[in-house]
mmCIF file with all atom_site columns, C-alpha atoms in Angstrom:
data_model
loop_
_atom_site.group_PDB
_atom_site.id
_atom_site.type_symbol
_atom_site.label_atom_id
_atom_site.label_alt_id
_atom_site.label_comp_id
_atom_site.label_asym_id
_atom_site.label_entity_id
_atom_site.label_seq_id
_atom_site.pdbx_PDB_ins_code
_atom_site.Cartn_x
_atom_site.Cartn_y
_atom_site.Cartn_z
_atom_site.occupancy
_atom_site.B_iso_or_equiv
_atom_site.pdbx_formal_charge
_atom_site.auth_seq_id
_atom_site.auth_comp_id
_atom_site.auth_asym_id
_atom_site.auth_atom_id
_atom_site.pdbx_PDB_model_num
ATOM 1   C CA . MET E 1 1   ? -125.894 -165.632 -54.632 1.00 55.00 ? 327 MET E CA 1
ATOM 2   C CA . GLY E 1 2   ? -129.252 -166.391 -56.136 1.00 78.00 ? 328 GLY E CA 1
ATOM 3   C CA . VAL E 1 3   ? -132.678 -165.294 -55.226 1.00 88.00 ? 329 VAL E CA 1
ATOM 4   C CA . LYS E 1 4   ? -133.202 -164.939 -51.389 1.00 89.00 ? 330 LYS E CA 1
ATOM 5   C CA . LEU E 1 5   ? -136.431 -164.624 -49.475 1.00 91.00 ? 331 LEU E CA 1
ATOM 6   C CA . GLY E 1 6   ? -136.920 -161.572 -47.294 1.00 92.00 ? 332 GLY E CA 1
ATOM 7   C CA . LYS E 1 7   ? -137.220 -163.773 -44.160 1.00 91.00 ? 333 LYS E CA 1
ATOM 8   C CA . TYR E 1 8   ? -133.426 -164.497 -44.547 1.00 93.00 ? 334 TYR E CA 1
ATOM 9   C CA . ALA E 1 9   ? -132.403 -160.840 -44.542 1.00 95.00 ? 335 ALA E CA 1
ATOM 10  C CA . LYS E 1 10  ? -130.938 -159.388 -41.417 1.00 96.00 ? 336 LYS E CA 1
ATOM 11  C CA . LEU E 1 11  ? -131.509 -156.033 -39.507 1.00 97.00 ? 337 LEU E CA 1
ATOM 12  C CA . TYR E 1 12  ? -128.903 -155.076 -36.923 1.00 97.00 ? 338 TYR E CA 1
ATOM 13  C CA . TYR E 1 13  ? -128.877 -152.201 -34.389 1.00 98.00 ? 339 TYR E CA 1
ATOM 14  C CA . LYS E 1 14  ? -126.369 -150.490 -32.151 1.00 97.00 ? 340 LYS E CA 1
ATOM 15  C CA . VAL E 1 15  ? -127.475 -148.110 -29.418 1.00 96.00 ? 341 VAL E CA 1
ATOM 16  C CA . GLY E 1 16  ? -125.560 -144.781 -29.641 1.00 95.00 ? 342 GLY E CA 1
ATOM 17  C CA . GLY E 1 17  ? -124.740 -145.240 -33.392 1.00 96.00 ? 343 GLY E CA 1
ATOM 18  C CA . VAL E 1 18  ? -122.322 -147.059 -35.696 1.00 97.00 ? 344 VAL E CA 1
ATOM 19  C CA . ALA E 1 19  ? -119.217 -145.867 -33.856 1.00 96.00 ? 345 ALA E CA 1
ATOM 20  C CA . ALA E 1 20  ? -120.511 -146.736 -30.417 1.00 96.00 ? 346 ALA E CA 1
ATOM 21  C CA . ALA E 1 21  ? -118.817 -149.417 -28.327 1.00 95.00 ? 347 ALA E CA 1
ATOM 22  C CA . GLY E 1 22  ? -120.283 -152.880 -28.319 1.00 93.00 ? 348 GLY E CA 1
ATOM 23  C CA . GLU E 1 23  ? -121.360 -155.463 -30.872 1.00 95.00 ? 349 GLU E CA 1
ATOM 24  C CA . TRP E 1 24  ? -124.077 -155.217 -33.457 1.00 97.00 ? 350 TRP E CA 1
ATOM 25  C CA . ILE E 1 25  ? -127.301 -156.858 -32.188 1.00 97.00 ? 351 ILE E CA 1
ATOM 26  C CA . GLU E 1 26  ? -129.721 -158.541 -34.588 1.00 97.00 ? 352 GLU E CA 1
ATOM 27  C CA . LEU E 1 27  ? -133.153 -157.209 -34.495 1.00 96.00 ? 353 LEU E CA 1
ATOM 28  C CA . LYS E 1 28  ? -135.136 -160.482 -34.813 1.00 95.00 ? 354 LYS E CA 1
ATOM 29  C CA . LYS E 1 29  ? -138.654 -159.428 -33.808 1.00 95.00 ? 355 LYS E CA 1
ATOM 30  C CA . VAL E 1 30  ? -139.359 -157.481 -36.989 1.00 96.00 ? 356 VAL E CA 1
ATOM 31  C CA . ARG E 1 31  ? -141.958 -158.373 -39.580 1.00 95.00 ? 357 ARG E CA 1
ATOM 32  C CA . ASP E 1 32  ? -141.589 -156.379 -42.732 1.00 95.00 ? 358 ASP E CA 1
ATOM 33  C CA . VAL E 1 33  ? -138.696 -154.156 -43.702 1.00 97.00 ? 359 VAL E CA 1
ATOM 34  C CA . THR E 1 34  ? -138.517 -151.768 -46.589 1.00 97.00 ? 360 THR E CA 1
ATOM 35  C CA . LEU E 1 35  ? -135.194 -150.223 -47.440 1.00 97.00 ? 361 LEU E CA 1
ATOM 36  C CA . ASN E 1 36  ? -135.848 -147.058 -49.626 1.00 97.00 ? 362 ASN E CA 1
ATOM 37  C CA . VAL E 1 37  ? -132.887 -145.473 -51.478 1.00 96.00 ? 363 VAL E CA 1
ATOM 38  C CA . ASP E 1 38  ? -133.205 -142.851 -54.260 1.00 96.00 ? 364 ASP E CA 1
ATOM 39  C CA . LYS E 1 39  ? -131.163 -140.010 -55.630 1.00 96.00 ? 365 LYS E CA 1
ATOM 40  C CA . GLY E 1 40  ? -131.917 -136.363 -56.187 1.00 97.00 ? 366 GLY E CA 1
ATOM 41  C CA . GLU E 1 41  ? -131.641 -134.857 -59.653 1.00 96.00 ? 367 GLU E CA 1
ATOM 42  C CA . ALA E 1 42  ? -129.613 -131.924 -61.006 1.00 97.00 ? 368 ALA E CA 1
ATOM 43  C CA . ASP E 1 43  ? -130.642 -130.420 -64.357 1.00 97.00 ? 369 ASP E CA 1
ATOM 44  C CA . VAL E 1 44  ? -127.573 -130.074 -66.621 1.00 97.00 ? 370 VAL E CA 1
ATOM 45  C CA . THR E 1 45  ? -129.448 -129.442 -69.826 1.00 96.00 ? 371 THR E CA 1
ATOM 46  C CA . THR E 1 46  ? -127.706 -127.323 -72.344 1.00 96.00 ? 372 THR E CA 1
ATOM 47  C CA . ARG E 1 47  ? -128.601 -126.203 -75.959 1.00 95.00 ? 373 ARG E CA 1
ATOM 48  C CA . ASP E 1 48  ? -126.307 -128.959 -77.057 1.00 95.00 ? 374 ASP E CA 1
ATOM 49  C CA . ASN E 1 49  ? -128.762 -131.654 -75.956 1.00 94.00 ? 375 ASN E CA 1
ATOM 50  C CA . ALA E 1 50  ? -130.881 -131.480 -79.149 1.00 93.00 ? 376 ALA E CA 1
ATOM 51  C CA . GLY E 1 51  ? -134.129 -130.617 -77.234 1.00 94.00 ? 377 GLY E CA 1
ATOM 52  C CA . TRP E 1 52  ? -133.671 -133.222 -74.462 1.00 96.00 ? 378 TRP E CA 1
ATOM 53  C CA . LYS E 1 53  ? -133.282 -132.655 -70.794 1.00 96.00 ? 379 LYS E CA 1
ATOM 54  C CA . ALA E 1 54  ? -130.042 -133.962 -69.383 1.00 96.00 ? 380 ALA E CA 1
ATOM 55  C CA . MET E 1 55  ? -129.907 -134.922 -65.653 1.00 96.00 ? 381 MET E CA 1
ATOM 56  C CA . ILE E 1 56  ? -127.219 -136.112 -63.299 1.00 96.00 ? 382 ILE E CA 1
ATOM 57  C CA . GLY E 1 57  ? -127.675 -137.713 -59.912 1.00 96.00 ? 383 GLY E CA 1
ATOM 58  C CA . ALA E 1 58  ? -127.224 -135.485 -56.897 1.00 96.00 ? 384 ALA E CA 1
ATOM 59  C CA . LEU E 1 59  ? -127.562 -136.401 -53.227 1.00 95.00 ? 385 LEU E CA 1
ATOM 60  C CA . LYS E 1 60  ? -128.532 -139.900 -52.233 1.00 95.00 ? 386 LYS E CA 1
ATOM 61  C CA . ASN E 1 61  ? -131.472 -140.350 -49.949 1.00 95.00 ? 387 ASN E CA 1
ATOM 62  C CA . GLY E 1 62  ? -132.254 -143.320 -47.657 1.00 96.00 ? 388 GLY E CA 1
ATOM 63  C CA . SER E 1 63  ? -134.987 -144.372 -45.305 1.00 97.00 ? 389 SER E CA 1
ATOM 64  C CA . VAL E 1 64  ? -136.176 -147.533 -43.663 1.00 98.00 ? 390 VAL E CA 1
ATOM 65  C CA . ASP E 1 65  ? -139.847 -148.489 -42.981 1.00 98.00 ? 391 ASP E CA 1
ATOM 66  C CA . LEU E 1 66  ? -140.320 -151.388 -40.633 1.00 97.00 ? 392 LEU E CA 1
ATOM 67  C CA . LYS E 1 67  ? -143.157 -153.114 -38.812 1.00 97.00 ? 393 LYS E CA 1
ATOM 68  C CA . MET E 1 68  ? -142.758 -155.045 -35.597 1.00 97.00 ? 394 MET E CA 1
ATOM 69  C CA . PRO E 1 69  ? -144.921 -156.379 -32.854 1.00 97.00 ? 395 PRO E CA 1
ATOM 70  C CA . TRP E 1 70  ? -145.582 -153.865 -29.995 1.00 97.00 ? 396 TRP E CA 1
ATOM 71  C CA . ASN E 1 71  ? -143.392 -155.445 -27.294 1.00 97.00 ? 397 ASN E CA 1
ATOM 72  C CA . THR E 1 72  ? -142.007 -153.355 -24.487 1.00 97.00 ? 398 THR E CA 1
ATOM 73  C CA . ALA E 1 73  ? -140.178 -156.434 -23.208 1.00 97.00 ? 399 ALA E CA 1
ATOM 74  C CA . ASP E 1 74  ? -138.053 -156.706 -26.410 1.00 97.00 ? 400 ASP E CA 1
ATOM 75  C CA . GLU E 1 75  ? -134.715 -154.850 -26.079 1.00 97.00 ? 401 GLU E CA 1
ATOM 76  C CA . GLY E 1 76  ? -134.646 -154.041 -29.847 1.00 97.00 ? 402 GLY E CA 1
ATOM 77  C CA . PHE E 1 77  ? -138.126 -152.588 -29.706 1.00 98.00 ? 403 PHE E CA 1
ATOM 78  C CA . VAL E 1 78  ? -137.203 -150.461 -26.642 1.00 97.00 ? 404 VAL E CA 1
ATOM 79  C CA . ALA E 1 79  ? -134.043 -149.244 -28.325 1.00 97.00 ? 405 ALA E CA 1
ATOM 80  C CA . LEU E 1 80  ? -136.026 -147.932 -31.268 1.00 98.00 ? 406 LEU E CA 1
ATOM 81  C CA . MET E 1 81  ? -138.807 -146.416 -29.037 1.00 98.00 ? 407 MET E CA 1
ATOM 82  C CA . GLU E 1 82  ? -136.240 -144.708 -26.914 1.00 97.00 ? 408 GLU E CA 1
ATOM 83  C CA . SER E 1 83  ? -134.466 -143.513 -30.037 1.00 97.00 ? 409 SER E CA 1
ATOM 84  C CA . PHE E 1 84  ? -137.701 -141.766 -31.066 1.00 98.00 ? 410 PHE E CA 1
ATOM 85  C CA . PHE E 1 85  ? -138.909 -140.381 -27.705 1.00 98.00 ? 411 PHE E CA 1
ATOM 86  C CA . LEU E 1 86  ? -135.456 -139.440 -26.365 1.00 97.00 ? 412 LEU E CA 1
ATOM 87  C CA . ASP E 1 87  ? -134.110 -138.105 -29.803 1.00 96.00 ? 413 ASP E CA 1
ATOM 88  C CA . GLN E 1 88  ? -131.195 -140.470 -29.653 1.00 96.00 ? 414 GLN E CA 1
ATOM 89  C CA . VAL E 1 89  ? -129.119 -141.715 -32.661 1.00 97.00 ? 415 VAL E CA 1
ATOM 90  C CA . ILE E 1 90  ? -129.230 -145.490 -33.324 1.00 98.00 ? 416 ILE E CA 1
ATOM 91  C CA . GLY E 1 91  ? -126.953 -147.329 -35.693 1.00 98.00 ? 417 GLY E CA 1
ATOM 92  C CA . LEU E 1 92  ? -128.586 -149.644 -38.130 1.00 98.00 ? 418 LEU E CA 1
ATOM 93  C CA . SER E 1 93  ? -127.409 -152.116 -40.690 1.00 97.00 ? 419 SER E CA 1
ATOM 94  C CA . ILE E 1 94  ? -130.047 -153.302 -43.202 1.00 97.00 ? 420 ILE E CA 1
ATOM 95  C CA . LEU E 1 95  ? -128.524 -156.288 -44.920 1.00 97.00 ? 421 LEU E CA 1
ATOM 96  C CA . ASP E 1 96  ? -129.364 -159.222 -47.078 1.00 95.00 ? 422 ASP E CA 1
ATOM 97  C CA . ASP E 1 97  ? -127.107 -161.497 -44.890 1.00 93.00 ? 423 ASP E CA 1
ATOM 98  C CA . GLU E 1 98  ? -125.024 -161.641 -41.768 1.00 93.00 ? 424 GLU E CA 1
ATOM 99  C CA . ILE E 1 99  ? -123.218 -158.503 -40.618 1.00 91.00 ? 425 ILE E CA 1
ATOM 100 C CA . ASP E 1 100 ? -119.789 -159.496 -41.845 1.00 92.00 ? 426 ASP E CA 1
ATOM 101 C CA . VAL E 1 101 ? -120.905 -160.609 -45.390 1.00 94.00 ? 427 VAL E CA 1
ATOM 102 C CA . GLY E 1 102 ? -124.134 -158.730 -46.057 1.00 94.00 ? 428 GLY E CA 1
ATOM 103 C CA . THR E 1 103 ? -124.906 -156.104 -48.579 1.00 95.00 ? 429 THR E CA 1
ATOM 104 C CA . GLY E 1 104 ? -127.086 -152.986 -47.814 1.00 96.00 ? 430 GLY E CA 1
ATOM 105 C CA . LEU E 1 105 ? -127.126 -149.664 -45.949 1.00 97.00 ? 431 LEU E CA 1
ATOM 106 C CA . GLN E 1 106 ? -125.328 -148.875 -42.763 1.00 97.00 ? 432 GLN E CA 1
ATOM 107 C CA . ALA E 1 107 ? -125.752 -145.554 -40.989 1.00 97.00 ? 433 ALA E CA 1
ATOM 108 C CA . ASP E 1 108 ? -126.647 -143.622 -37.929 1.00 98.00 ? 434 ASP E CA 1
ATOM 109 C CA . PHE E 1 109 ? -130.380 -143.156 -37.924 1.00 98.00 ? 435 PHE E CA 1
ATOM 110 C CA . GLU E 1 110 ? -133.045 -140.933 -36.248 1.00 97.00 ? 436 GLU E CA 1
ATOM 111 C CA . VAL E 1 111 ? -136.482 -142.397 -35.796 1.00 98.00 ? 437 VAL E CA 1
ATOM 112 C CA . PHE E 1 112 ? -139.019 -140.149 -37.406 1.00 98.00 ? 438 PHE E CA 1
ATOM 113 C CA . LYS E 1 113 ? -142.203 -142.179 -37.060 1.00 98.00 ? 439 LYS E CA 1
ATOM 114 C CA . PHE E 1 114 ? -143.308 -144.520 -34.367 1.00 98.00 ? 440 PHE E CA 1
ATOM 115 C CA . ASN E 1 115 ? -146.944 -145.374 -34.936 1.00 98.00 ? 441 ASN E CA 1
ATOM 116 C CA . ARG E 1 116 ? -148.944 -147.997 -33.025 1.00 97.00 ? 442 ARG E CA 1
ATOM 117 C CA . THR E 1 117 ? -151.514 -150.022 -35.056 1.00 96.00 ? 443 THR E CA 1
ATOM 118 C CA . GLU E 1 118 ? -154.330 -151.479 -33.264 1.00 96.00 ? 444 GLU E CA 1
ATOM 119 C CA . THR E 1 119 ? -156.094 -153.799 -35.752 1.00 94.00 ? 445 THR E CA 1
ATOM 120 C CA . LEU E 1 120 ? -159.089 -155.603 -34.354 1.00 95.00 ? 446 LEU E CA 1
ATOM 121 C CA . GLU E 1 121 ? -157.914 -159.191 -35.166 1.00 95.00 ? 447 GLU E CA 1
ATOM 122 C CA . GLU E 1 122 ? -154.146 -158.566 -35.012 1.00 94.00 ? 448 GLU E CA 1
ATOM 123 C CA . ALA E 1 123 ? -151.622 -158.084 -32.407 1.00 95.00 ? 449 ALA E CA 1
ATOM 124 C CA . LEU E 1 124 ? -150.631 -154.525 -31.664 1.00 97.00 ? 450 LEU E CA 1
ATOM 125 C CA . SER E 1 125 ? -147.828 -153.433 -33.929 1.00 97.00 ? 451 SER E CA 1
ATOM 126 C CA . ALA E 1 126 ? -145.383 -150.529 -34.462 1.00 98.00 ? 452 ALA E CA 1
ATOM 127 C CA . ASP E 1 127 ? -144.909 -148.920 -37.806 1.00 98.00 ? 453 ASP E CA 1
ATOM 128 C CA . ILE E 1 128 ? -141.493 -147.242 -37.685 1.00 98.00 ? 454 ILE E CA 1
ATOM 129 C CA . THR E 1 129 ? -139.670 -145.046 -40.181 1.00 98.00 ? 455 THR E CA 1
ATOM 130 C CA . VAL E 1 130 ? -135.968 -144.179 -39.685 1.00 98.00 ? 456 VAL E CA 1
ATOM 131 C CA . LYS E 1 131 ? -133.737 -141.925 -41.792 1.00 98.00 ? 457 LYS E CA 1
ATOM 132 C CA . PRO E 1 132 ? -129.992 -141.317 -41.759 1.00 97.00 ? 458 PRO E CA 1
ATOM 133 C CA . THR E 1 133 ? -129.129 -138.345 -39.502 1.00 97.00 ? 459 THR E CA 1
ATOM 134 C CA . PHE E 1 134 ? -126.331 -135.877 -38.754 1.00 96.00 ? 460 PHE E CA 1
ATOM 135 C CA . SER E 1 135 ? -123.298 -137.757 -37.442 1.00 95.00 ? 461 SER E CA 1
ATOM 136 C CA . ASP E 1 136 ? -119.544 -138.100 -37.537 1.00 95.00 ? 462 ASP E CA 1
ATOM 137 C CA . THR E 1 137 ? -120.075 -141.390 -39.229 1.00 95.00 ? 463 THR E CA 1
ATOM 138 C CA . ALA E 1 138 ? -121.292 -141.061 -42.837 1.00 95.00 ? 464 ALA E CA 1
ATOM 139 C CA . PRO E 1 139 ? -123.679 -143.585 -44.296 1.00 96.00 ? 465 PRO E CA 1
ATOM 140 C CA . VAL E 1 140 ? -122.119 -146.403 -46.230 1.00 96.00 ? 466 VAL E CA 1
ATOM 141 C CA . TRP E 1 141 ? -123.358 -148.938 -48.686 1.00 96.00 ? 467 TRP E CA 1
ATOM 142 C CA . LEU E 1 142 ? -121.887 -152.347 -47.780 1.00 96.00 ? 468 LEU E CA 1
ATOM 143 C CA . GLU E 1 143 ? -121.151 -155.123 -50.301 1.00 94.00 ? 469 GLU E CA 1
ATOM 144 C CA . ASN E 1 144 ? -120.139 -158.423 -48.758 1.00 91.00 ? 470 ASN E CA 1
ATOM 145 C CA . GLY E 1 145 ? -119.697 -156.661 -45.376 1.00 90.00 ? 471 GLY E CA 1
ATOM 146 C CA . ALA E 1 146 ? -117.260 -153.891 -46.713 1.00 92.00 ? 472 ALA E CA 1
ATOM 147 C CA . PRO E 1 147 ? -118.038 -150.299 -47.669 1.00 93.00 ? 473 PRO E CA 1
ATOM 148 C CA . ILE E 1 148 ? -117.976 -149.519 -51.426 1.00 91.00 ? 474 ILE E CA 1
ATOM 149 C CA . ALA E 1 149 ? -116.483 -146.251 -52.652 1.00 67.00 ? 475 ALA E CA 1
ATOM 150 C CA . THR E 1 150 ? -119.216 -143.490 -53.183 1.00 63.00 ? 476 THR E CA 1
ATOM 151 C CA . GLY E 1 151 ? -119.509 -139.937 -53.981 1.00 58.00 ? 477 GLY E CA 1
ATOM 152 C CA . THR E 1 152 ? -116.474 -139.554 -56.059 1.00 56.00 ? 478 THR E CA 1
ATOM 153 C CA . GLY E 1 153 ? -118.117 -139.371 -59.539 1.00 56.00 ? 479 GLY E CA 1
ATOM 154 C CA . THR E 1 154 ? -118.341 -136.250 -61.676 1.00 53.00 ? 480 THR E CA 1
ATOM 155 C CA . GLY E 1 155 ? -121.506 -137.114 -63.492 1.00 53.00 ? 481 GLY E CA 1
ATOM 156 C CA . ALA E 1 156 ? -119.624 -137.044 -66.788 1.00 51.00 ? 482 ALA E CA 1
#
């Protein structure tokens, strides 16, 4: 695959979480999506490092920031809004392609931010932030629609 425009990426949701019954539903009424992934650091510096710090990766961290029109008639919007206000888990797949062939993060999320923006010459919009949450289903990184092995390294 070569370069791909963001407008071709896909965002899917499942009310109740990844393991819930039913199909993944594409969240089409979304503007901008930012998938943030990073890793904590553990200091493993020893005297044998010739004066240099040595670090290994620790826990991975993920979050998703998205912007969408404020539309209480849109089922996807309502699912995210209810996830926030009712403290419900929502499954999300943030992918570069269709659900069965895409690459990206899939996890059960909790909505941590649900802001309404009221810009004078723009439509009302929601600025939403979600983060993986406590769940029986661990977050996974999908490559070509299938999970890749993670968390088995020793850092050596």
